[in-house]
Amino acid sequence: MLDQLNAEFAIDDAIHFEKHSSGLIQGKIATEVCQGSFFLLGGHVAEYGLKDKRPILFLSDEANYEIGKAIRGGVPICFPWFGPHKTDDSQPAHGLVRTEEWNVQSTSFDGQSVSIALGFQLGQLNLNYKIEFGPALSMALEVANSGPATTYELALHTYFSVSDVTQVQIGGLESVDFLDQLTGETQMASGQPIQFTEETDRIYHGAVKSLELVDPGWQRTILVEPINSQSTVVWNPWVAKAKRMPDFGDQEYPHMCCIETANISPNQVALDSGASHTTSVVIREQT
Ligand code: TA6
């Protein structure tokens, strides 16, 4: 399979496929502007950073790499539901597609950016995932419905690498109300940038044009531009939850936070028969 993938989709030194130490197939990207990688498992973007600069995405040293399990870090895809299943607790958290192998549909290279299209068919829903590794990381997940009208939730569950989570600020959500997932209560807009002082697990409901993750420790700002997203999730597990996650180091929580581009109930996506919807995000280091 690896030889066939490289024969069909590898491009010079820009993108090729290799077997990860776990045996999973990994796409590796290296260009004049950036480096990155993704796994066929879960259509999972795992790494991204500008050339010769710190990684922008976080990847746990304790992550699992096996079919049937989600990789801890990078950008897991939560679909067709977010979080626990609403009615059937025998179902896995965050849906059915982040633990299955996706297929490669196309690759291209324009001299600066590498574009990859991955696909997954989940019943009547055809997922077409366009990823671009370049001066920015852009991810666009189109869902096309070939069956009766239906609804779904989706999250591009992006893990960001930070110097010290107690020092960072997230701007852009100051005027948006949020559901505190830890208490189940809806909180009014804070009017302030988000800072982390404890376990934080919030779903902000409302479209935003752009967010900024300001990291004074590494003197950088990461810009996050959601498109067709009505929900944003902000998460850090902090001390106790970090200890409860076997695929996450106890001392990793200070070095990450999640800003997730999503459409989550009551902002789930409703798709008529024959319709499609694309949820996208563009992530770039501010220069
Ligand atoms: O996005 C935040 C969240 O829903 C948290 O509640 C936490 O469970 C996190 O996702 C990770 O979930 P996972 O199933 O990947 O361990």
PDB file of N, CA and C in Angstrom, residues 12 132 140 145 156 172 185 227 230:
ATOM      1  N   ASP A  12       7.994  14.960  -5.376  1.00  0.00           N
ATOM      2  CA  ASP A  12       9.363  15.401  -5.068  1.00  0.00           C
ATOM      3  C   ASP A  12       9.671  15.213  -3.575  1.00  0.00           C
ATOM      4  N   GLU A 132      -4.249  22.141   3.559  1.00  0.00           N
ATOM      5  CA  GLU A 132      -3.142  22.834   2.887  1.00  0.00           C
ATOM      6  C   GLU A 132      -2.063  23.194   3.899  1.00  0.00           C
ATOM      7  N   ALA A 140     -10.349  22.214   5.562  1.00  0.00           N
ATOM      8  CA  ALA A 140     -11.742  22.449   5.147  1.00  0.00           C
ATOM      9  C   ALA A 140     -12.426  21.096   5.023  1.00  0.00           C
ATOM     10  N   ASN A 145     -24.437  15.157   1.614  1.00  0.00           N
ATOM     11  CA  ASN A 145     -25.493  14.235   2.048  1.00  0.00           C
ATOM     12  C   ASN A 145     -26.191  13.601   0.834  1.00  0.00           C
ATOM     13  N   LEU A 156     -13.217  20.489  14.486  1.00  0.00           N
ATOM     14  CA  LEU A 156     -11.793  20.318  14.187  1.00  0.00           C
ATOM     15  C   LEU A 156     -11.097  20.658  15.507  1.00  0.00           C
ATOM     16  N   GLY A 172     -10.742  37.355  21.076  1.00  0.00           N
ATOM     17  CA  GLY A 172     -11.722  37.171  19.996  1.00  0.00           C
ATOM     18  C   GLY A 172     -13.051  36.621  20.457  1.00  0.00           C
ATOM     19  N   GLU A 185     -23.481  25.064  33.107  1.00  0.00           N
ATOM     20  CA  GLU A 185     -24.173  26.366  33.128  1.00  0.00           C
ATOM     21  C   GLU A 185     -23.719  27.267  31.987  1.00  0.00           C
ATOM     22  N   ILE A 227     -14.269  29.449   9.506  1.00  0.00           N
ATOM     23  CA  ILE A 227     -15.190  29.775   8.404  1.00  0.00           C
ATOM     24  C   ILE A 227     -16.375  28.805   8.452  1.00  0.00           C
ATOM     25  N   GLN A 230     -20.086  27.961  13.869  1.00  0.00           N
ATOM     26  CA  GLN A 230     -20.942  28.708  14.809  1.00  0.00           C
ATOM     27  C   GLN A 230     -20.585  28.395  16.260  1.00  0.00           C
TER      28      GLN A 230
END
